[in-house]
mmCIF file of C-alpha atoms in Angstrom:
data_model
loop_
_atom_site.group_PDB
_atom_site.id
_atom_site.type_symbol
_atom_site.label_atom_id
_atom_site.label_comp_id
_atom_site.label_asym_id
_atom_site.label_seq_id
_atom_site.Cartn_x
_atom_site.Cartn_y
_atom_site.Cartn_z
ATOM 1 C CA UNK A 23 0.000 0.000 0.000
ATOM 2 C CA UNK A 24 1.478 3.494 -0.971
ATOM 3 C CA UNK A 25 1.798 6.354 1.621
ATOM 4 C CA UNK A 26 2.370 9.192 0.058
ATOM 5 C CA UNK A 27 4.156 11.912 1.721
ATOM 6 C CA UNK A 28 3.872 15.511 0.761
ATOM 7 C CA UNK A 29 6.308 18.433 1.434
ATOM 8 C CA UNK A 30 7.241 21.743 -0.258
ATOM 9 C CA UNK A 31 9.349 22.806 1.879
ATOM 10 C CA UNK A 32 12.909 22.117 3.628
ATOM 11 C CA UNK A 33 11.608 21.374 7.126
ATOM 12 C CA UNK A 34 8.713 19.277 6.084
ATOM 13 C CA UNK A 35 11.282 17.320 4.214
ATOM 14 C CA UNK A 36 14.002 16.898 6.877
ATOM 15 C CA UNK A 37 10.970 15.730 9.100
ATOM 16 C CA UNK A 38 9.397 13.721 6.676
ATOM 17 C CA UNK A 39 12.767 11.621 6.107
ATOM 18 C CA UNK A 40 12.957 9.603 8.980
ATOM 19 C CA UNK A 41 9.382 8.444 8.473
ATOM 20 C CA UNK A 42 9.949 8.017 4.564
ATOM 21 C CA UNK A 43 12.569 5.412 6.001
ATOM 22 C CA UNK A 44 10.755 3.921 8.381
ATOM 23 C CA UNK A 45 7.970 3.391 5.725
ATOM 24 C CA UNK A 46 10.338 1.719 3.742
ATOM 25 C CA UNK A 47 11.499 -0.621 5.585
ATOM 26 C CA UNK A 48 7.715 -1.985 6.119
ATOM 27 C CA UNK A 49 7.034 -5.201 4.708
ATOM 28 C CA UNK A 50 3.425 -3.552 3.382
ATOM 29 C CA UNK A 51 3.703 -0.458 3.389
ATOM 30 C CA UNK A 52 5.348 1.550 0.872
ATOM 31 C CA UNK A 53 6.726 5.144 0.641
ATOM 32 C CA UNK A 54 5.641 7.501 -2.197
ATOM 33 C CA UNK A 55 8.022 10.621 -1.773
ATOM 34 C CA UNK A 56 6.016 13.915 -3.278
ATOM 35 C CA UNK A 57 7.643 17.829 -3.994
ATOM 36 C CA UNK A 58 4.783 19.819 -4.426
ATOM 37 C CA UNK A 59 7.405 22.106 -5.728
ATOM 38 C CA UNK A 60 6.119 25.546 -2.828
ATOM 39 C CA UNK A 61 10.408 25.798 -2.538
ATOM 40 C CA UNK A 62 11.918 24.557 -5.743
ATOM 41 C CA UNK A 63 15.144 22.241 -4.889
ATOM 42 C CA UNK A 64 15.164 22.550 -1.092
ATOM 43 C CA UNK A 65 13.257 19.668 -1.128
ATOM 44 C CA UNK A 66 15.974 17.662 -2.866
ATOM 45 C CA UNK A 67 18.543 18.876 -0.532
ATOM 46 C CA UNK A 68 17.221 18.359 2.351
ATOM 47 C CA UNK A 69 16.349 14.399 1.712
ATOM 48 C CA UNK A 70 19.792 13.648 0.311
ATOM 49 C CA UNK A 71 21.522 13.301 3.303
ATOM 50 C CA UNK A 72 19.075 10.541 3.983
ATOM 51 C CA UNK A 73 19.671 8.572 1.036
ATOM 52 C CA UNK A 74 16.243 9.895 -0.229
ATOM 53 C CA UNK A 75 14.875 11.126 -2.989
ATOM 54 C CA UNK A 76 11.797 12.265 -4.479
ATOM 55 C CA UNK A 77 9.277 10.103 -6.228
ATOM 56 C CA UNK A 78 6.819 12.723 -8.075
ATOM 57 C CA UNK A 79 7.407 16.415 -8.726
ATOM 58 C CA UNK A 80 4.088 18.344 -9.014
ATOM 59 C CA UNK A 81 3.581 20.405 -11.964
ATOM 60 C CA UNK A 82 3.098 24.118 -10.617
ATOM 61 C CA UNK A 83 2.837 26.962 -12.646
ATOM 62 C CA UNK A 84 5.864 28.903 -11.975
ATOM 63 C CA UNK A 85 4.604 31.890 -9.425
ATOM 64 C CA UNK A 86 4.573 35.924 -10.423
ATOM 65 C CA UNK A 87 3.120 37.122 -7.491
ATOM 66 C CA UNK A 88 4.400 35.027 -4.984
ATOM 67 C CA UNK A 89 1.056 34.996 -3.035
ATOM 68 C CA UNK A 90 -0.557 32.554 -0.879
ATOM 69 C CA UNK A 91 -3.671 32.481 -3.256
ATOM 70 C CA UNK A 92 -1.664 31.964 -6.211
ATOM 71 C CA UNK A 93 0.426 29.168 -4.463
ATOM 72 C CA UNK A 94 -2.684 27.184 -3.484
ATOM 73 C CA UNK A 95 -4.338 27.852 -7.196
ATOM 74 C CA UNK A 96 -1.426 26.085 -8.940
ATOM 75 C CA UNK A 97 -0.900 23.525 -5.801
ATOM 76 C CA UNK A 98 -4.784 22.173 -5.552
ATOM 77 C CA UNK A 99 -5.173 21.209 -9.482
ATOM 78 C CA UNK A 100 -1.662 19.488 -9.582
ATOM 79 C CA UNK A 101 -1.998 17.658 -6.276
ATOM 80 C CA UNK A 102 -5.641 16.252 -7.481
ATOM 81 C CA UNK A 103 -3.969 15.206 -10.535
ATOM 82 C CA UNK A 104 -1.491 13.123 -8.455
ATOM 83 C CA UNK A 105 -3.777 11.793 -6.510
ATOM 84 C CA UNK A 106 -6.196 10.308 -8.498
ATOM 85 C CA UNK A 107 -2.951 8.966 -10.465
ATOM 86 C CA UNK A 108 -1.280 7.424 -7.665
ATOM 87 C CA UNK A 109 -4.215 6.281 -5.748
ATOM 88 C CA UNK A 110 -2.495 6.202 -2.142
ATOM 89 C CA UNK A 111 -4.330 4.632 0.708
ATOM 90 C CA UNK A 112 -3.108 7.546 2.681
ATOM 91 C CA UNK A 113 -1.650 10.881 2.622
ATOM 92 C CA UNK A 114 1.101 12.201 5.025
ATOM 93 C CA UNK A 115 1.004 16.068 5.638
ATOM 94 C CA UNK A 116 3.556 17.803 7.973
ATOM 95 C CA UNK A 117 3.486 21.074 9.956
ATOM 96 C CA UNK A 118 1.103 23.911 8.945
ATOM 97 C CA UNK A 119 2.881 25.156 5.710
ATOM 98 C CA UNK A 120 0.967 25.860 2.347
ATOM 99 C CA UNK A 121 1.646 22.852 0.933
ATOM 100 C CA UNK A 122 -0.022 21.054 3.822
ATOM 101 C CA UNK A 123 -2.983 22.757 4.096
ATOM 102 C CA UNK A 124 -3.465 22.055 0.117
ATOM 103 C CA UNK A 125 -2.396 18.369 0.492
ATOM 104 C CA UNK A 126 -5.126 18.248 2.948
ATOM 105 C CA UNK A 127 -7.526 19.972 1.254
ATOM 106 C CA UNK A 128 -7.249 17.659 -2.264
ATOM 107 C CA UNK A 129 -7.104 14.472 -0.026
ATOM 108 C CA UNK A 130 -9.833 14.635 1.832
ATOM 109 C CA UNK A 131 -11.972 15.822 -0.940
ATOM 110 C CA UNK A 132 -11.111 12.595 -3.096
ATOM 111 C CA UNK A 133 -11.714 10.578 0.728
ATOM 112 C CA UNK A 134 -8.439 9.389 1.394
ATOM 113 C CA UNK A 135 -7.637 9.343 4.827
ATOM 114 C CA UNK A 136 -4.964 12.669 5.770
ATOM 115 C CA UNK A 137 -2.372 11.927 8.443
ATOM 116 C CA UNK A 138 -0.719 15.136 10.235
ATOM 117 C CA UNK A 139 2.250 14.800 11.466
ATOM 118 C CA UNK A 140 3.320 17.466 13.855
ATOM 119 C CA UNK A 141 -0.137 18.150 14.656
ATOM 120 C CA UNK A 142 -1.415 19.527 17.933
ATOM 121 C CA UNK A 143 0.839 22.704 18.344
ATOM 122 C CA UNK A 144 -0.809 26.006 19.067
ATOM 123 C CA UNK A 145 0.250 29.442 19.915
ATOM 124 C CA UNK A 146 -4.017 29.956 19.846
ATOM 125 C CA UNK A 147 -3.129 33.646 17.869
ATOM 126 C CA UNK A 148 -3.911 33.295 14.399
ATOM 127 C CA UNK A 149 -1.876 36.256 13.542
ATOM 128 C CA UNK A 150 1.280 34.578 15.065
ATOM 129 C CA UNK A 151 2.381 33.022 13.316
ATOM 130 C CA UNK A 152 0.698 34.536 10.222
ATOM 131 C CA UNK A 153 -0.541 32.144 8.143
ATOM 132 C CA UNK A 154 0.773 29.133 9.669
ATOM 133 C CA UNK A 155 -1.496 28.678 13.285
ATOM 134 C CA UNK A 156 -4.531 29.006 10.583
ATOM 135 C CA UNK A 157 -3.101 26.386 8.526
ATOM 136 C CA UNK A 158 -2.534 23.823 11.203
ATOM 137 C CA UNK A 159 -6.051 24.949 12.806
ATOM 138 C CA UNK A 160 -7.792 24.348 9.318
ATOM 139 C CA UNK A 161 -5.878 20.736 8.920
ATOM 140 C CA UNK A 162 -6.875 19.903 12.140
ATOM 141 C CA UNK A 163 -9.923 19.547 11.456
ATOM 142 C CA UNK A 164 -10.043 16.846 8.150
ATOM 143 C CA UNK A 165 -7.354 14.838 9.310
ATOM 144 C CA UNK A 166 -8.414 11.216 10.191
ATOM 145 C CA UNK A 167 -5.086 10.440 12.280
ATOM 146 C CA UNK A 168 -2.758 12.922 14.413
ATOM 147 C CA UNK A 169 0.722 11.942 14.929
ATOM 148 C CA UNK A 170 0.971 14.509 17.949
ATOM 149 C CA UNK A 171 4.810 15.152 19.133
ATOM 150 C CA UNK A 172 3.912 15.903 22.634
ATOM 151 C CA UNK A 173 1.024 15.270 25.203
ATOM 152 C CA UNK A 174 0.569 18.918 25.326
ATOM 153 C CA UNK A 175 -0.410 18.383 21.218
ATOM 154 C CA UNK A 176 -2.693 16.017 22.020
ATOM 155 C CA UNK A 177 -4.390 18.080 25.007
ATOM 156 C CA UNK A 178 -4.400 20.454 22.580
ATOM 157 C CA UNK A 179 -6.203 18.183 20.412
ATOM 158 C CA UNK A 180 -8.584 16.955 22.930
ATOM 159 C CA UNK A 181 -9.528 20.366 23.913
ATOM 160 C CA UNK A 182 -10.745 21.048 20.207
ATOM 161 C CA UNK A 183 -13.051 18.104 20.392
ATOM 162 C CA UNK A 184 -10.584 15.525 18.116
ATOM 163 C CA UNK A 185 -11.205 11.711 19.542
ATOM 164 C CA UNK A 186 -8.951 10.473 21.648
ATOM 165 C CA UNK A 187 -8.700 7.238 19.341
ATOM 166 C CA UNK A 188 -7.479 9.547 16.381
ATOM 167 C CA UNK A 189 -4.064 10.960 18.289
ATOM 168 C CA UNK A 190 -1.151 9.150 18.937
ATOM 169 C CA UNK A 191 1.947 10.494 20.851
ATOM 170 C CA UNK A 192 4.939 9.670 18.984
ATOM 171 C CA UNK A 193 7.726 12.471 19.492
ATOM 172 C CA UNK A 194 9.042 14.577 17.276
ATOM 173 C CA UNK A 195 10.322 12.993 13.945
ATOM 174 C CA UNK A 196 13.187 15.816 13.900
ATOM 175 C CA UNK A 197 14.769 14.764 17.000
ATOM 176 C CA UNK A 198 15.180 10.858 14.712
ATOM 177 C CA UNK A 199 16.730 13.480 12.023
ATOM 178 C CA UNK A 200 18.928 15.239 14.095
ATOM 179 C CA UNK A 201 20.231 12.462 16.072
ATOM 180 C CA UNK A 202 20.580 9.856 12.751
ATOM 181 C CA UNK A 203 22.891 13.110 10.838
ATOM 182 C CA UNK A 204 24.755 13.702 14.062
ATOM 183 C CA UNK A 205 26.038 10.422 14.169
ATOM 184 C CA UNK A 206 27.670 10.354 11.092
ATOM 185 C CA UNK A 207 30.228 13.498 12.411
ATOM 186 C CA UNK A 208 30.405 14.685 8.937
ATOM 187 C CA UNK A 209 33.066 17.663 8.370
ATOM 188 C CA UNK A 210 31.771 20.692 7.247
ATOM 189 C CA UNK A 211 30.675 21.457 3.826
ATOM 190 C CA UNK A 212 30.336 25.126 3.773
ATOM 191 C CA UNK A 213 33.739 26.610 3.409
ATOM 192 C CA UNK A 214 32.554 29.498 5.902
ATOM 193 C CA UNK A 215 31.669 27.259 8.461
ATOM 194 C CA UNK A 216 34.942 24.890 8.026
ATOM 195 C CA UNK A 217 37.099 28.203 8.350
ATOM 196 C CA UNK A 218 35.027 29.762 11.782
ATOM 197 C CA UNK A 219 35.266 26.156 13.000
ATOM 198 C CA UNK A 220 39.211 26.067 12.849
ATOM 199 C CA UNK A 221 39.394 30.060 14.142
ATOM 200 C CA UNK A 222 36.846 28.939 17.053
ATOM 201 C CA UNK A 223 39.310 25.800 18.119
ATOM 202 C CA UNK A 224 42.447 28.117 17.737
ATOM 203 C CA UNK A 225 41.368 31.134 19.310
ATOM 204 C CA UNK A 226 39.074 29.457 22.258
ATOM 205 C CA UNK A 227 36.128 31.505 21.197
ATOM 206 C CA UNK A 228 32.708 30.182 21.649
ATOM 207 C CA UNK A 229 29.870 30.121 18.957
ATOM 208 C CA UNK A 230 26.569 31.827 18.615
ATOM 209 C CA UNK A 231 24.207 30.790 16.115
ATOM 210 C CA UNK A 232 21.077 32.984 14.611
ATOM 211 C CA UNK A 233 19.002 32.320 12.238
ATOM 212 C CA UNK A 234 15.835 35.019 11.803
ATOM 213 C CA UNK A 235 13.251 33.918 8.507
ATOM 214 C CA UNK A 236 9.673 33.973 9.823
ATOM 215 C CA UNK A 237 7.669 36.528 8.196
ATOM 216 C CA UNK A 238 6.453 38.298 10.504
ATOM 217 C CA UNK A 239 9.832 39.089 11.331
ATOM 218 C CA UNK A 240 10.910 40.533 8.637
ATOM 219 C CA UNK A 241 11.498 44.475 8.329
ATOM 220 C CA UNK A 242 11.708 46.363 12.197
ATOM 221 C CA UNK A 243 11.260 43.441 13.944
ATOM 222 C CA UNK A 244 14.429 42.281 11.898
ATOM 223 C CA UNK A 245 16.327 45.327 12.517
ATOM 224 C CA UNK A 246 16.012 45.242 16.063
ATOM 225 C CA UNK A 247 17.394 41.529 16.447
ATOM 226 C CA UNK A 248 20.117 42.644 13.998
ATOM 227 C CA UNK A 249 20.769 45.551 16.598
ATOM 228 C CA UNK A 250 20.907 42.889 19.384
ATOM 229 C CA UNK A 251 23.552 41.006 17.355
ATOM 230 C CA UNK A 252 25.707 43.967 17.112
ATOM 231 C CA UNK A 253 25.453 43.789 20.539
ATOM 232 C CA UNK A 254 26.591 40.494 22.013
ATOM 233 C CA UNK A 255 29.697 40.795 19.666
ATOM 234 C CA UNK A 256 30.499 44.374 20.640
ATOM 235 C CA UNK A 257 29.907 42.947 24.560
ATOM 236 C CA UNK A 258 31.393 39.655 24.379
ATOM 237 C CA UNK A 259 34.977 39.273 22.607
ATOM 238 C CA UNK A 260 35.382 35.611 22.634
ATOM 239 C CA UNK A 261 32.039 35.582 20.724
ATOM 240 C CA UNK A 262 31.763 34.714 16.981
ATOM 241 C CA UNK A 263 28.554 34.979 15.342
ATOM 242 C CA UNK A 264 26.957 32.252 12.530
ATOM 243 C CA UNK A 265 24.131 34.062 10.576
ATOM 244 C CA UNK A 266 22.803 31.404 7.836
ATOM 245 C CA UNK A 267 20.943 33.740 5.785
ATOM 246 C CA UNK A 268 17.440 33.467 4.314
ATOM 247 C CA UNK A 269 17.728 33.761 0.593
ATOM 248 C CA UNK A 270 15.043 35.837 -0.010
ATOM 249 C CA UNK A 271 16.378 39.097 -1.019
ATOM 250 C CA UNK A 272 14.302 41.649 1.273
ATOM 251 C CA UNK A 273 15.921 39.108 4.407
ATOM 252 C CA UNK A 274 19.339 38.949 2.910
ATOM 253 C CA UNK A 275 19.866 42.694 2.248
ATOM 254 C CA UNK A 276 18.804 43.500 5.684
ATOM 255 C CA UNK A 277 21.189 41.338 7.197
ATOM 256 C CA UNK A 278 24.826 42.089 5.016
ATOM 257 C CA UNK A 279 23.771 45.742 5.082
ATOM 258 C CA UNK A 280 23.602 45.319 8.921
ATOM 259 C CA UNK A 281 26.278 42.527 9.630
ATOM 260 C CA UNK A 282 28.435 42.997 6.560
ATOM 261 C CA UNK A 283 31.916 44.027 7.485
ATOM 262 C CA UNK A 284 31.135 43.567 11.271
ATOM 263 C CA UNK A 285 34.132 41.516 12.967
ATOM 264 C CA UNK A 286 33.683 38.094 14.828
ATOM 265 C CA UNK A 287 30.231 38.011 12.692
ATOM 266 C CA UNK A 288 30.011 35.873 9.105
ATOM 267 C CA UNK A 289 26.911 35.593 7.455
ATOM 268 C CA UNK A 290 26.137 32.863 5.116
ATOM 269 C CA UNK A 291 23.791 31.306 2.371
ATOM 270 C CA UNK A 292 21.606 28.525 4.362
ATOM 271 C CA UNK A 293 23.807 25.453 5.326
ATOM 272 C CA UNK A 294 22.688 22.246 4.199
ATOM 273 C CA UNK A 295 21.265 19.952 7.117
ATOM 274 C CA UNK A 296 24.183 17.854 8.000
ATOM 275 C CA UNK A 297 26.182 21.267 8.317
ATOM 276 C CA UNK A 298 23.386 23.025 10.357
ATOM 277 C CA UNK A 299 23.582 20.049 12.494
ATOM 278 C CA UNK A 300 27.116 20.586 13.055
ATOM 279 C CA UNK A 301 26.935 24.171 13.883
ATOM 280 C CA UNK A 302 23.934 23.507 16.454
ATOM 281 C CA UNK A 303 26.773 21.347 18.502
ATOM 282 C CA UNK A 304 29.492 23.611 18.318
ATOM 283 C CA UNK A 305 27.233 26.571 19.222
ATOM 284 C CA UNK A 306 27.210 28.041 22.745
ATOM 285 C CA UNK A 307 23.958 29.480 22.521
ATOM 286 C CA UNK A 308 21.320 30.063 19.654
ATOM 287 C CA UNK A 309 19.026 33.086 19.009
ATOM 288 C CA UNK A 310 16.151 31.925 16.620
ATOM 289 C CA UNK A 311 12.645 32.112 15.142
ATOM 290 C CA UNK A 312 12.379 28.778 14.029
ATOM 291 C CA UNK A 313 10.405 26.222 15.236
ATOM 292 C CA UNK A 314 13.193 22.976 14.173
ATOM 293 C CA UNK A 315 15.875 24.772 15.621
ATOM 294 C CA UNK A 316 14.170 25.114 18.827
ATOM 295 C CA UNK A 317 13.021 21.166 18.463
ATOM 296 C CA UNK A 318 16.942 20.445 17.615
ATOM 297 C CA UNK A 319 18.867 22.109 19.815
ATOM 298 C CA UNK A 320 17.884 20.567 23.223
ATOM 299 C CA UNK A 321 19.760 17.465 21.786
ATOM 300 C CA UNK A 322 22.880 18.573 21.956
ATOM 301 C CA UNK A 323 22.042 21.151 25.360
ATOM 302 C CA UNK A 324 21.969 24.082 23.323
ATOM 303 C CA UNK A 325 20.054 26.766 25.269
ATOM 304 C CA UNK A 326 18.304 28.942 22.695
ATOM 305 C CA UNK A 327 16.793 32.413 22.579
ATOM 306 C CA UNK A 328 13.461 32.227 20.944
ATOM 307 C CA UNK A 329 13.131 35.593 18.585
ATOM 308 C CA UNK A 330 9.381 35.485 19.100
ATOM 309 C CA UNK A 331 6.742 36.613 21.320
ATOM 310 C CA UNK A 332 4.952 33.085 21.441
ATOM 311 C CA UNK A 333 6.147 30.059 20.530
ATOM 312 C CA UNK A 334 3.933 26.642 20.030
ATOM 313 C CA UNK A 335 7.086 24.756 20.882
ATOM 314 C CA UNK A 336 5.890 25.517 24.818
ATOM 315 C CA UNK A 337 7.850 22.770 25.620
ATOM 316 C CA UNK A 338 11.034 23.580 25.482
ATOM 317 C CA UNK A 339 10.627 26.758 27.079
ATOM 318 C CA UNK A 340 8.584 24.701 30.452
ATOM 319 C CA UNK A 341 12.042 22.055 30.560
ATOM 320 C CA UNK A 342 13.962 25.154 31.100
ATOM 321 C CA UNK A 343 15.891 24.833 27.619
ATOM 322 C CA UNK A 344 15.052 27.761 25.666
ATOM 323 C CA UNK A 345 13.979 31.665 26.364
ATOM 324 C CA UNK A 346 11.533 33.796 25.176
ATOM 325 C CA UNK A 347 13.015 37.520 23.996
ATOM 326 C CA UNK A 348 10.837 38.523 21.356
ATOM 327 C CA UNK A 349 12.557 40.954 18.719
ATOM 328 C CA UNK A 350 13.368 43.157 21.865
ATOM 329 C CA UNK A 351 16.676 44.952 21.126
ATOM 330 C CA UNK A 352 17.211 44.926 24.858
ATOM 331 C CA UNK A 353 15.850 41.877 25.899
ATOM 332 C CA UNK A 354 17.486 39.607 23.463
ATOM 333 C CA UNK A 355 21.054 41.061 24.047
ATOM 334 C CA UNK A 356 20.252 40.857 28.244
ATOM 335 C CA UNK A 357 19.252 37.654 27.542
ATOM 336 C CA UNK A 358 21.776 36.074 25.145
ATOM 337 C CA UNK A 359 24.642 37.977 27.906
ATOM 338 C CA UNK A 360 22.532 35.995 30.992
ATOM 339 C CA UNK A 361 23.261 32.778 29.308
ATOM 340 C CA UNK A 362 26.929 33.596 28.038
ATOM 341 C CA UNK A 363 27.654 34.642 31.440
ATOM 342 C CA UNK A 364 26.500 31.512 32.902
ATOM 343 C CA UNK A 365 23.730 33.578 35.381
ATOM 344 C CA UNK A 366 21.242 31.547 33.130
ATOM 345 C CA UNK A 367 21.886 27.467 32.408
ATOM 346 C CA UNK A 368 20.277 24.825 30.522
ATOM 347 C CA UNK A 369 18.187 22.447 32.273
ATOM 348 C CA UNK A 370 19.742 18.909 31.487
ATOM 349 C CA UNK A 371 16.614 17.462 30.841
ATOM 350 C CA UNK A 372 17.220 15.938 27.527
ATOM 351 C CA UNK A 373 15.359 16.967 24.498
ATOM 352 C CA UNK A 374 11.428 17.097 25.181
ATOM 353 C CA UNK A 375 10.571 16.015 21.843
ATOM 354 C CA UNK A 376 11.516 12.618 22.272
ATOM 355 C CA UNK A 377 14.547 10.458 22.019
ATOM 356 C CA UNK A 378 14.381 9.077 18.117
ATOM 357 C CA UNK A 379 11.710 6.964 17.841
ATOM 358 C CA UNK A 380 9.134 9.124 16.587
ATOM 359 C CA UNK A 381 9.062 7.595 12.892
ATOM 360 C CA UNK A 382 8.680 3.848 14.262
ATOM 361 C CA UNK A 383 5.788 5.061 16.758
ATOM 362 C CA UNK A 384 4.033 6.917 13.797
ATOM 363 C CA UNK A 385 4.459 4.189 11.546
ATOM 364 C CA UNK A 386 2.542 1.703 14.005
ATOM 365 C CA UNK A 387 -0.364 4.762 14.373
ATOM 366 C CA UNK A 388 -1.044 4.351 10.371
ATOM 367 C CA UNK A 389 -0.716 0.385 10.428
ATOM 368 C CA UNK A 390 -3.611 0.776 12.425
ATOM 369 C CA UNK A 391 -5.508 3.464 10.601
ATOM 370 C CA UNK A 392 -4.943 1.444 7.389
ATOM 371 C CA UNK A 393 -5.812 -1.901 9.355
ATOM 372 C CA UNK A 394 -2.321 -3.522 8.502
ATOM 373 C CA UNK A 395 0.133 -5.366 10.194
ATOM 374 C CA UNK A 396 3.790 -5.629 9.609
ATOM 375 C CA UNK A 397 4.521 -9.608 9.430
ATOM 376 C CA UNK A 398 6.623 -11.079 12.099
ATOM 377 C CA UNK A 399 9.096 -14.035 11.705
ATOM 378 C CA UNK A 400 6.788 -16.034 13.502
ATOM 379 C CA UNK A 401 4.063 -15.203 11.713
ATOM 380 C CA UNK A 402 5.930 -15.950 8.298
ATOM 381 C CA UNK A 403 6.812 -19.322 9.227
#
């Protein structure tokens, strides 16, 4: 029976992996890998390092706007199309992105059952984030199995009036990422990173990592964590700063025109997974608005510095493993110098995500939604 898995973008992919693999190891079950094409190529590079690759590209009309309504008018037509081609007894969604709520959307209209992986999370503010909380609200709603990383999730869930039967806790699938790339101790890729990494070992400096796309934080709120970055490196001098870049121009420009030139500081293009993985475990401390990096970094006991008001990832900030600053000039650097100065640690609670089993727990939630079981030895002979 074919699963078919849907993602568009780089996170749904890099959390999509692990349960591609775990699919495909299933005597019955069978992996269908999809790009719905919302991020052209990100896709691709962010299942490589997995030995993955994708199955079926969508075709999208190339986008002039860039809109959300013009993404989900070319996504809808060319995901029914693939559907009704491919036939798959189920369809796996991740996260809250475009692409999800559109996979969603042309599944359960043809009735075939929509699994949501990451499903549960909620910051309850549909403006923040803008239009993601909406998205994962609106799947919510047609999915016929949750594959909730936390019990909060599935509280969440509950409260919303989803059956009990139709949740299962399984972790987060990124922590299985994180911890399968991490393992391999791959050298760095990105001739930026390779060079800070030597200077960082030479000069006994330590490592802070930012990474600012979300966008509602582009624009002020942008400026004043750039401010915040000047900052720490004017405050700290053992302090070198990592800033992977978004590649969308109005997020690059802001950045090099505020960070270009600035010593201790090198801004990047975005590092490939296995790289990102690497800097996470060198870093000292992490100042962020993404939601992986604040599911990643309590692997390797990185505190982090949410740049967000409110984050869904509740979690990490109750365990004592991450802080929220906003896009407070003042707060963020107060912060970020708390934890440098050691006046703020880390709980050393592990990561609360799970410990890298979430693809073999969410595998076992659709063997029972599809009514199959994986054959045993015993049951062979």
């Amino acid at each position: 029976m074919d699963v078919m898995l849907l993602a568009g973008t780089r996170p749904e992919a890099l959390k999509l992996a692990p349960l591609a693999l775990a699919l495909a190891a299933h005597p019955a079950l069978r992996p269908v890998l999809v790009h719905s094409g919302q991020h052209p190529g990100m896709v691709e590079q962010a299942l490589e390092p997995f030995g993955l690759a994708v199955d079926v590209r969508l075709n999208v009309p190339p986008r002039v706007t860039g809109g959300q309504a013009e993404l989900m008018a070319g996504l809808l037509p060319a995901l029914d199309d693939a559907l009704r081609r491919h036939t798959p007894a189920a369809v796996v969604v991740q996260g809250d992105t475009t692409t999800t709520l559109a996979g969603a959307l042309a599944a359960f209209w043809l009735g075939i059952p929509v699994v949501h992986l990451e499903a549960g999370l909620r910051t309850h503010d549909l403006a923040a984030p803008f239009p993601e909380e909406g998205a994962r609200q609106m799947v919510s709603r047609i999915a016929a199995l949750h594959l909730a990383p936390t019990l909060g999730a599935a509280a969440a869930l509950r409260a919303e009036g989803v059956a009990r039967q139709q949740i299962a806790v399984t972790g987060n699938t990124v922590v299985d990422a994180v911890l399968e790339i991490a393992a391999r101790d791959l050298p760095a890729r990105d001739t930026a990173l390779a060079l800070l990494e030597m200077e960082l070992a030479e000069a006994g400096e330590r490592l802070v990592l930012v990474t600012s796309h979300r966008r509602e934080s582009w624009g002020e709120p942008l400026e004043r964590t750039l401010a915040a970055v000047q900052l720490i490196v004017a405050e700290h001098p053992d302090v070198q700063v990592l800033f992977p870049a978004h590649p969308n121009p109005r997020v690059r420009t802001q950045v090099e025109a505020a960070l270009a030139g600035l010593p201790r500081v090198t801004v990047t293009d975005p590092l490939e997974y296995p790289d990102l993985v690497r800097a996470l475990r060198l870093a000292s401390l992490v100042l962020t608005d993404s939601g992986g990096i604040q599911e990643e970094a309590p692997t390797f006991g990185t505190p982090v510095v949410v740049l967000r008001d409110v984050t869904e990832r509740v979690e990490v900030v109750q365990a004592g493993c991450a802080w929220l600053a906003g896009t407070d000039t003042e707060r963020i650097a107060d912060t970020a110098a708390r934890l440098l100065n050691g006046e703020l640690r880390p709980a050393q609670v592990g990561n609360p995500y799970g410990e890298g089993n979430a693809a073999v727990l969410a595998v076992a939630a659709i063997e029972e939604l599809l009514g199959v079981r994986a054959v045993t030895p015993a049951a062979a002979s």
